[in-house]
Amino acid sequence: MLFGIDVGGTHTDAVLIDKEVGVRAYVKIPTDPDDLLGSIRGAISEILSQEKGVEIERFNLSTTLCTNAIVQDLLEPVGVIVSAGPGIDPHKFSIGNYYEVIPGGLDHRGTEIYPLDISHANKVISNLLDYGVKVFSVVSKFSPRNPVHEEKIAELIQDKADFITLGHKLSGQLNFPRRIATAYYNSAVWPIFDKFLDSVKRCLEEFKLSPQLNILKADGGTMPYNTAKRIPVESIFSGPAASVMGIFGLCDITEDTIVLDVGGTTTDIGVLAAGVPLIEPENVRLKERPTLVRAMKVKSIGLGGDSAVRVNGDKIEVGPKRLGPCMAKGGDVPAFLDALNCICDETYGDKDASFKGMHKINENLKCSLEETPIRIVEQGCKILKKEVSEFIDEINERPIYTIHELLEFRKIEPKKIYLMGGPANILKKFIEKEFGLPVVVPEYFGVANAIGAAIARPTMQAELFADTEKKIMTIPVLGIKENISKNYNLKVARKDIQKNMSIYIRENLGWDIDLSELEIIFESSMNMVKDVFTVGQDIRVKCQVKPGICKDYENVVRCVCNR
Amino acid sequence: MQQVKNKLGVVFFPAFDWAISPTHPERQERLLYTMDQLKEEGVFDIPGIREYKPELASRQEIEKVHFCFPDVLSNITDSHLISAGGCIKAGKLVMEKKEDKAFALVRPPGHHAMKVVHGGRGFCNINIEAIMIEYLREKYGVKKVAIVDTDCHHGDGTQDIYWHDPDTLYISIHQDGRTLYPGTGFTSEIGGPKAKGKTINIPLPPNTSDEGFLYAMENVVLPILDDFAPDLIVNSAGQDNHFTDPITNMNFSARGYAKLSEMLKPDLVVLEGGYSIQGALPYVNLGIVLALAGLDYSYVKEPDYDPKKFEMDKRTMDYIKRICETARKNYFSPPQSSITLEKDGNWIVRNKEIFYDTSYIVERQKEYILDCENCRGVLKIESSSSRVKNCLAIEAPINCCEKCLNTAYMEYDKAKEKGYSHIQFIDRVNKKVLR
Ligand SMILES: [Zn+2]
Ligand SMILES: [Zn+2]
């Protein structure tokens, strides 16, 4: 059985899924932001009280712990040590309170152009240790091409630090400033996340459970306990990805599709291209700093149930600000949800308060009182439509580097909308009208995020880079660096990356992965020419295990929502 | 966080699946390390710098500029449509005020492609700057354009296209034609009879380094631009003046290129040549991007750059100063031609022989320009090449007077009787191309 749990900002959702019957139990409880572990414990005990004596195979957790720690600045001081070489002044990428640049540099092919100043590095390190810095991040420019400088610096710190993040181990993508930010945050959240993971493990033991513990990532995949302890930063922003994975699991989608998850303060927009969730190797921003965290292509916009409604001239404005809860929940300012509350048959919280809010709005409007909530909801849908189409345009504008791709380019054109979140059922017909597209509200939409977490599988991406002139091959994230022959070619490279990834996945993720799941998403082999002679090949291969759902559970969770 | 002064759009298209031939300088690998450098520097994450993909130029957009024989499609591949389309995209970004400046970092290049096209010259088949400029003229009504060509080779194609156009100022700084392909671009080349002084050539001696280039910028290019006051400044930013370039002999540096861009303040920049794909392009392109956006580029430096090695001696600098003085005069007081123009009735005639080194074709042209008092005059070219013989080209330019337009149509009707193998008539007044 699978246990999926999504500890979100306001709610903690959990589900228990059985291989034979599908969803066996689910709960939704408020999250206590000061005690996430307590929320987890609460959800487990409620589920276990509904379903006694179950055997849980996998426990998949999506948590906002790291995101919160970053937003609230509850971060461990990190010694960030970088080496750069020519280009943009590396001091411009400074992050945290202990950012140090060590002389030394590599070029775009990983060739050392300035040697690393080891004595400078030693001085810097001992100073940082004196300040009481315990965790470090080491990043050099072009380290995915050659990790030598990162490794040399790490050697100097090794025995003196609690934790070290090496830039090249996070991603093989080239982007020095992102690598710095990602490595910084990885170390900065490590202590709090490490402790948290251990306590989750103990908590499971208290319930006499010993499942495999996995953490959900922003790309809609999972990582096991051990990996999560090494790259905690990957756990950020997993919530929206969990929702998209939920829809992906619940519904059998084959066309271009939009997923809208309407929450309290924001709506998350996700996109499935021909039924496959869109992933970006570099999507997540933390405190305005873009990172290399692979994430599902999701856009959050400031429109949710609690988004404040006001009148400006003769125009209704909804969001993006939240000024406390909606009036139905005791707030002072009419919000989007108050409008929805007034036009549906069911009652949410204090319906009279919502009506009061509509009165307030109506004072400044020319339309009738009855029309007021409808116009508010329509305005909200208009905003959604605009944001969605900008988002789709942005996706369709993505750069392309080959003639083949440019000529074969297929635009994303959504054909359907999947709607989830609290007010989904009321919003359905308005969204349908505004977008002119069929809208589906799937079964279990309220806990689709937890379902998504439960059925998610590991994901991974690795980049191989081979230079047959230098006769080296590297796969940075796997820490592989091998000597190769002059005859090394794309065919061998393809096999190499798939083989090494499958070994890694088997040994670290406990999954005997089928080769067909290791998808080559980019490959190139280019002649390197000196004067007029070919001196070697520059070979690049990117391979991914894309987000997917456990095959054993695919049929039982799929609902009949494609009406 | 780095703060840009100018919002910059970069249309980046490295065409990783296209080469003239596997080991040709114009090959797949050319922008590979430039891409790596730009990505590793996180350039496209800097708020205010955005990457765009190119669009495809259409056949019509090419036919508006070039006389292609036997036709457009037999002279180009998809890669040319994309690099021209990349320039058009860059132009649109600026004209529609989405960006303050735009850089078409595309390949293949175009500045050796002339008005008439029978094949490839100097790795160029169609002139991507000219296609962009004429598109912008037609779509947005841009009038005066200055093209500053900083490629190491003389942009003989661009010069040829705008030879008779007084509204397009073409300034080329390049290695002296006596020492480098295409062997033209001397100070005596100053534009056609109706556009004298609107073509300015600054041929610099081999081994010119930053000091010489920046002297020419400061003392010739900037004062001329100031006076010409163009609506749009386009930089044909070839990068083969770099001290590591394998096919040229100059000593310009990445920081020099950045400084030049900062001084020039172009609205649009188009990549031209530049074949030191490891030692120069990553740094030069980074320098140009940063300079255009108004960001600090003082840390951009080739690993092996030592300015002391490239200091210029006084004699060479004096020579450069003399060249610059001549170039200045060519604009501010263009000399009257000493040779009398060959005339055929009202037509001023020129005979030209053009060699297409990339396609290995020879072309002979007889070019006629109608001597009109009211406009720059109808252009007529009889062209024969080793590939296609007996072609005729007629163009009624964009601001052509009515009399000239009528003449152009009469010439076109007359030509149809005469048994040319191919005729192309560009009517820019009515935005039509007849073939
Ligand atoms: Zn050139
Ligand atoms: Zn005229």
Coordinates of N, CA, C and O in Angstrom, one line a residue, chain A residues 460-546:
Chain A
M460 N 14.8 11.7 -12.4 CA 16.2 12.0 -12.3 C 16.7 12.6 -13.7 O 16.1 12.3 -14.7
Q461 N 17.7 13.4 -13.6 CA 18.3 13.9 -14.9 C 19.8 13.9 -14.8 O 20.3 14.2 -13.7
A462 N 20.5 13.4 -15.8 CA 21.9 13.5 -15.8 C 22.4 13.9 -17.1 O 21.7 13.7 -18.2
E463 N 23.6 14.6 -17.1 CA 24.2 15.0 -18.4 C 25.5 14.4 -18.5 O 26.3 14.3 -17.6
L464 N 25.7 13.9 -19.7 CA 27.1 13.4 -20.0 C 27.8 14.3 -21.0 O 27.2 14.9 -21.9
F465 N 29.1 14.5 -20.7 CA 29.8 15.4 -21.5 C 31.2 14.7 -21.9 O 31.9 14.2 -21.0
A466 N 31.4 14.5 -23.2 CA 32.7 13.8 -23.5 C 33.4 14.7 -24.5 O 32.9 15.4 -25.4
D467 N 34.7 14.7 -24.4 CA 35.6 15.5 -25.2 C 36.7 14.5 -25.7 O 37.6 14.1 -24.9
T468 N 36.6 14.1 -26.9 CA 37.5 13.0 -27.4 C 38.9 13.6 -27.8 O 39.8 12.8 -28.0
E469 N 39.0 14.9 -27.7 CA 40.4 15.5 -27.9 C 41.1 15.3 -26.6 O 42.3 14.9 -26.5
K470 N 40.4 15.7 -25.5 CA 41.0 15.5 -24.2 C 40.9 14.1 -23.6 O 41.5 13.8 -22.6
K471 N 40.1 13.3 -24.3 CA 39.9 11.9 -23.9 C 39.3 11.8 -22.5 O 39.7 10.9 -21.7
I472 N 38.3 12.6 -22.2 CA 37.6 12.4 -20.9 C 36.1 12.4 -21.1 O 35.6 13.0 -22.1
M473 N 35.4 11.7 -20.2 CA 34.0 11.7 -20.2 C 33.6 12.0 -18.8 O 34.1 11.4 -17.8
T474 N 32.6 12.9 -18.6 CA 32.1 13.1 -17.2 C 30.6 13.1 -17.2 O 29.9 13.4 -18.2
I475 N 30.1 12.6 -16.1 CA 28.7 12.7 -15.8 C 28.6 13.4 -14.4 O 28.7 12.7 -13.4
P476 N 28.6 14.7 -14.4 CA 28.8 15.4 -13.1 C 27.9 14.9 -11.9 O 28.4 14.6 -10.9
V477 N 26.6 14.9 -12.2 CA 25.7 14.6 -11.0 C 26.0 13.2 -10.4 O 25.7 12.9 -9.3
L478 N 26.5 12.3 -11.2 CA 26.9 11.0 -10.7 C 28.3 10.9 -10.2 O 28.8 9.8 -9.7
G479 N 29.0 12.0 -10.3 CA 30.4 12.0 -9.9 C 31.3 11.1 -10.7 O 32.3 10.7 -10.3
I480 N 30.9 10.9 -12.0 CA 31.7 10.0 -12.8 C 32.6 10.9 -13.7 O 32.2 11.8 -14.3
K481 N 33.9 10.4 -13.8 CA 34.9 11.1 -14.6 C 35.8 9.9 -15.1 O 36.5 9.3 -14.3
E482 N 35.7 9.7 -16.4 CA 36.5 8.5 -16.9 C 37.3 8.9 -18.1 O 37.0 9.9 -18.8
N483 N 38.4 8.2 -18.3 CA 39.2 8.4 -19.5 C 38.5 7.6 -20.7 O 38.1 6.4 -20.4
I484 N 38.5 8.1 -21.8 CA 37.9 7.4 -23.0 C 38.9 7.4 -24.1 O 39.9 8.1 -24.1
S485 N 38.6 6.6 -25.1 CA 39.5 6.6 -26.3 C 39.1 7.6 -27.3 O 38.0 8.2 -27.2
K486 N 39.9 7.8 -28.3 CA 39.6 8.8 -29.3 C 38.4 8.4 -30.1 O 37.8 9.3 -30.8
N487 N 38.1 7.1 -30.1 CA 37.0 6.6 -30.9 C 35.6 6.7 -30.2 O 34.6 6.2 -30.8
Y488 N 35.6 7.2 -29.0 CA 34.4 7.3 -28.3 C 33.4 8.1 -29.1 O 33.7 9.1 -29.8
N489 N 32.1 7.6 -29.2 CA 31.1 8.3 -30.0 C 29.8 8.4 -29.3 O 29.6 7.9 -28.2
L490 N 28.9 9.0 -30.1 CA 27.6 9.3 -29.5 C 26.8 8.0 -29.1 O 26.1 8.0 -28.1
K491 N 27.0 7.0 -29.9 CA 26.3 5.7 -29.6 C 26.8 5.2 -28.3 O 26.0 4.7 -27.4
V492 N 28.1 5.2 -28.1 CA 28.7 4.7 -26.8 C 28.2 5.6 -25.7 O 27.9 5.2 -24.6
A493 N 28.2 6.9 -25.9 CA 27.8 7.9 -24.9 C 26.4 7.6 -24.4 O 26.1 7.6 -23.2
R494 N 25.5 7.4 -25.4 CA 24.1 7.1 -25.0 C 24.0 5.9 -24.1 O 23.4 5.9 -23.1
K495 N 24.7 4.8 -24.5 CA 24.7 3.6 -23.7 C 25.3 3.9 -22.3 O 24.8 3.4 -21.3
D496 N 26.4 4.7 -22.3 CA 27.1 5.0 -21.0 C 26.2 5.7 -20.0 O 26.2 5.3 -18.9
I497 N 25.5 6.7 -20.5 CA 24.7 7.4 -19.6 C 23.5 6.6 -19.1 O 23.2 6.6 -17.9
Q498 N 22.9 5.8 -20.0 CA 21.8 5.0 -19.5 C 22.3 3.9 -18.5 O 21.6 3.7 -17.5
K499 N 23.4 3.3 -18.8 CA 24.0 2.3 -18.0 C 24.3 2.8 -16.6 O 23.8 2.3 -15.6
N500 N 25.0 4.0 -16.6 CA 25.4 4.5 -15.3 C 24.2 5.0 -14.5 O 24.1 4.9 -13.3
M501 N 23.2 5.6 -15.2 CA 22.0 6.0 -14.5 C 21.2 4.8 -13.9 O 20.7 4.9 -12.8
S502 N 21.1 3.7 -14.7 CA 20.4 2.6 -14.2 C 21.1 2.0 -13.0 O 20.4 1.5 -12.0
I503 N 22.4 2.0 -13.0 CA 23.1 1.4 -11.8 C 22.8 2.3 -10.6 O 22.5 1.8 -9.6
Y504 N 22.9 3.6 -10.8 CA 22.7 4.5 -9.7 C 21.3 4.4 -9.2 O 21.1 4.3 -8.0
I505 N 20.3 4.2 -10.1 CA 18.9 4.1 -9.7 C 18.7 2.8 -8.9 O 18.0 2.8 -7.9
R506 N 19.3 1.8 -9.4 CA 19.1 0.5 -8.7 C 19.8 0.5 -7.3 O 19.1 0.1 -6.3
E507 N 21.0 1.1 -7.3 CA 21.7 1.0 -6.0 C 21.2 2.1 -5.0 O 21.2 1.8 -3.8
N508 N 20.8 3.2 -5.5 CA 20.4 4.3 -4.5 C 18.9 4.4 -4.4 O 18.4 4.9 -3.4
L509 N 18.1 4.1 -5.4 CA 16.7 4.3 -5.3 C 15.9 3.0 -5.2 O 14.7 3.0 -5.2
G510 N 16.7 1.9 -5.3 CA 16.1 0.6 -5.2 C 15.1 0.3 -6.2 O 14.0 -0.4 -6.0
W511 N 15.3 0.7 -7.4 CA 14.4 0.5 -8.5 C 15.1 -0.1 -9.7 O 16.1 0.5 -10.2
D512 N 14.7 -1.3 -10.1 CA 15.3 -1.9 -11.2 C 14.6 -1.3 -12.5 O 13.7 -1.9 -13.1
I513 N 15.2 -0.3 -12.9 CA 14.5 0.5 -14.0 C 14.7 -0.1 -15.4 O 15.8 -0.7 -15.7
D514 N 13.7 -0.1 -16.1 CA 13.7 -0.5 -17.5 C 14.4 0.5 -18.4 O 14.2 1.7 -18.2
L515 N 15.2 0.0 -19.3 CA 16.0 1.0 -20.1 C 15.1 2.0 -20.9 O 15.4 3.1 -21.1
S516 N 13.8 1.5 -21.2 CA 12.9 2.4 -21.9 C 12.5 3.6 -21.1 O 12.0 4.6 -21.6
E517 N 12.7 3.5 -19.8 CA 12.3 4.7 -18.9 C 13.4 5.7 -18.9 O 13.2 6.8 -18.4
L518 N 14.6 5.4 -19.4 CA 15.7 6.3 -19.5 C 15.7 7.0 -20.8 O 16.2 6.5 -21.8
E519 N 15.1 8.2 -20.8 CA 14.8 8.8 -22.1 C 15.9 9.8 -22.4 O 16.3 10.7 -21.6
I520 N 16.5 9.7 -23.6 CA 17.5 10.6 -24.0 C 16.7 11.9 -24.5 O 16.0 11.9 -25.5
I521 N 17.0 13.0 -23.8 CA 16.2 14.2 -24.2 C 17.0 15.2 -25.0 O 16.5 16.2 -25.6
F522 N 18.3 15.0 -25.1 CA 19.2 15.8 -25.9 C 20.4 15.1 -26.2 O 20.9 14.3 -25.4
E523 N 20.9 15.2 -27.5 CA 22.2 14.7 -27.8 C 22.8 15.5 -28.9 O 22.1 16.0 -29.8
S524 N 24.1 15.6 -28.8 CA 24.8 16.2 -29.9 C 26.2 15.8 -30.0 O 26.8 15.3 -29.0
S525 N 26.8 15.7 -31.2 CA 28.1 15.4 -31.3 C 28.7 16.3 -32.4 O 28.2 16.3 -33.5
M526 N 29.6 17.1 -32.1 CA 30.1 18.1 -33.0 C 31.6 17.9 -33.2 O 32.4 17.7 -32.3
N527 N 32.0 18.1 -34.5 CA 33.4 18.1 -34.8 C 34.1 19.3 -34.1 O 33.6 20.4 -34.2
M528 N 35.2 19.0 -33.5 CA 36.0 20.0 -33.0 C 37.2 20.2 -34.0 O 37.9 19.2 -34.3
V529 N 37.4 21.4 -34.5 CA 38.3 21.6 -35.6 C 39.4 22.5 -35.1 O 39.2 23.5 -34.5
K530 N 40.7 22.1 -35.4 CA 41.8 23.0 -35.2 C 42.4 23.2 -36.6 O 42.7 22.3 -37.3
D531 N 42.6 24.5 -36.9 CA 43.0 24.8 -38.3 C 42.0 24.2 -39.3 O 40.9 24.6 -39.2
V532 N 42.4 23.2 -40.0 CA 41.3 22.6 -40.9 C 41.2 21.1 -40.6 O 40.6 20.4 -41.3
F533 N 41.7 20.7 -39.4 CA 41.7 19.3 -39.1 C 40.7 19.0 -38.0 O 40.7 19.7 -37.0
T534 N 40.0 17.9 -38.1 CA 39.1 17.5 -37.0 C 40.0 16.9 -35.9 O 40.8 16.0 -36.2
V535 N 39.9 17.5 -34.7 CA 40.8 17.0 -33.6 C 40.0 16.2 -32.6 O 40.6 15.5 -31.7
G536 N 38.7 16.2 -32.7 CA 37.9 15.4 -31.8 C 36.5 15.7 -31.9 O 36.0 16.4 -32.8
Q537 N 35.7 15.1 -31.0 CA 34.3 15.3 -31.0 C 33.9 15.9 -29.6 O 34.4 15.5 -28.6
D538 N 33.0 16.8 -29.7 CA 32.4 17.3 -28.4 C 31.0 16.7 -28.4 O 30.1 16.9 -29.2
I539 N 30.9 15.8 -27.4 CA 29.7 14.9 -27.3 C 28.9 15.3 -26.1 O 29.4 15.4 -25.0
R540 N 27.6 15.5 -26.2 CA 26.7 15.8 -25.1 C 25.5 15.0 -25.1 O 24.8 14.9 -26.2
V541 N 25.1 14.4 -24.0 CA 23.9 13.6 -24.0 C 23.2 14.0 -22.6 O 23.8 14.1 -21.6
K542 N 21.9 14.2 -22.7 CA 21.1 14.4 -21.5 C 20.1 13.3 -21.5 O 19.4 13.0 -22.5
C543 N 19.9 12.8 -20.3 CA 19.0 11.7 -20.2 C 18.2 11.9 -18.9 O 18.6 12.4 -17.9
Q544 N 16.9 11.5 -19.0 CA 16.0 11.7 -17.9 C 15.2 10.6 -17.6 O 14.8 9.8 -18.5
V545 N 14.8 10.4 -16.3 CA 13.6 9.6 -16.0 C 12.5 10.6 -15.7 O 12.6 11.3 -14.8
K546 N 11.6 10.6 -16.6 CA 10.6 11.6 -16.4 C 9.5 11.3 -15.4 O 9.4 10.1 -15.0

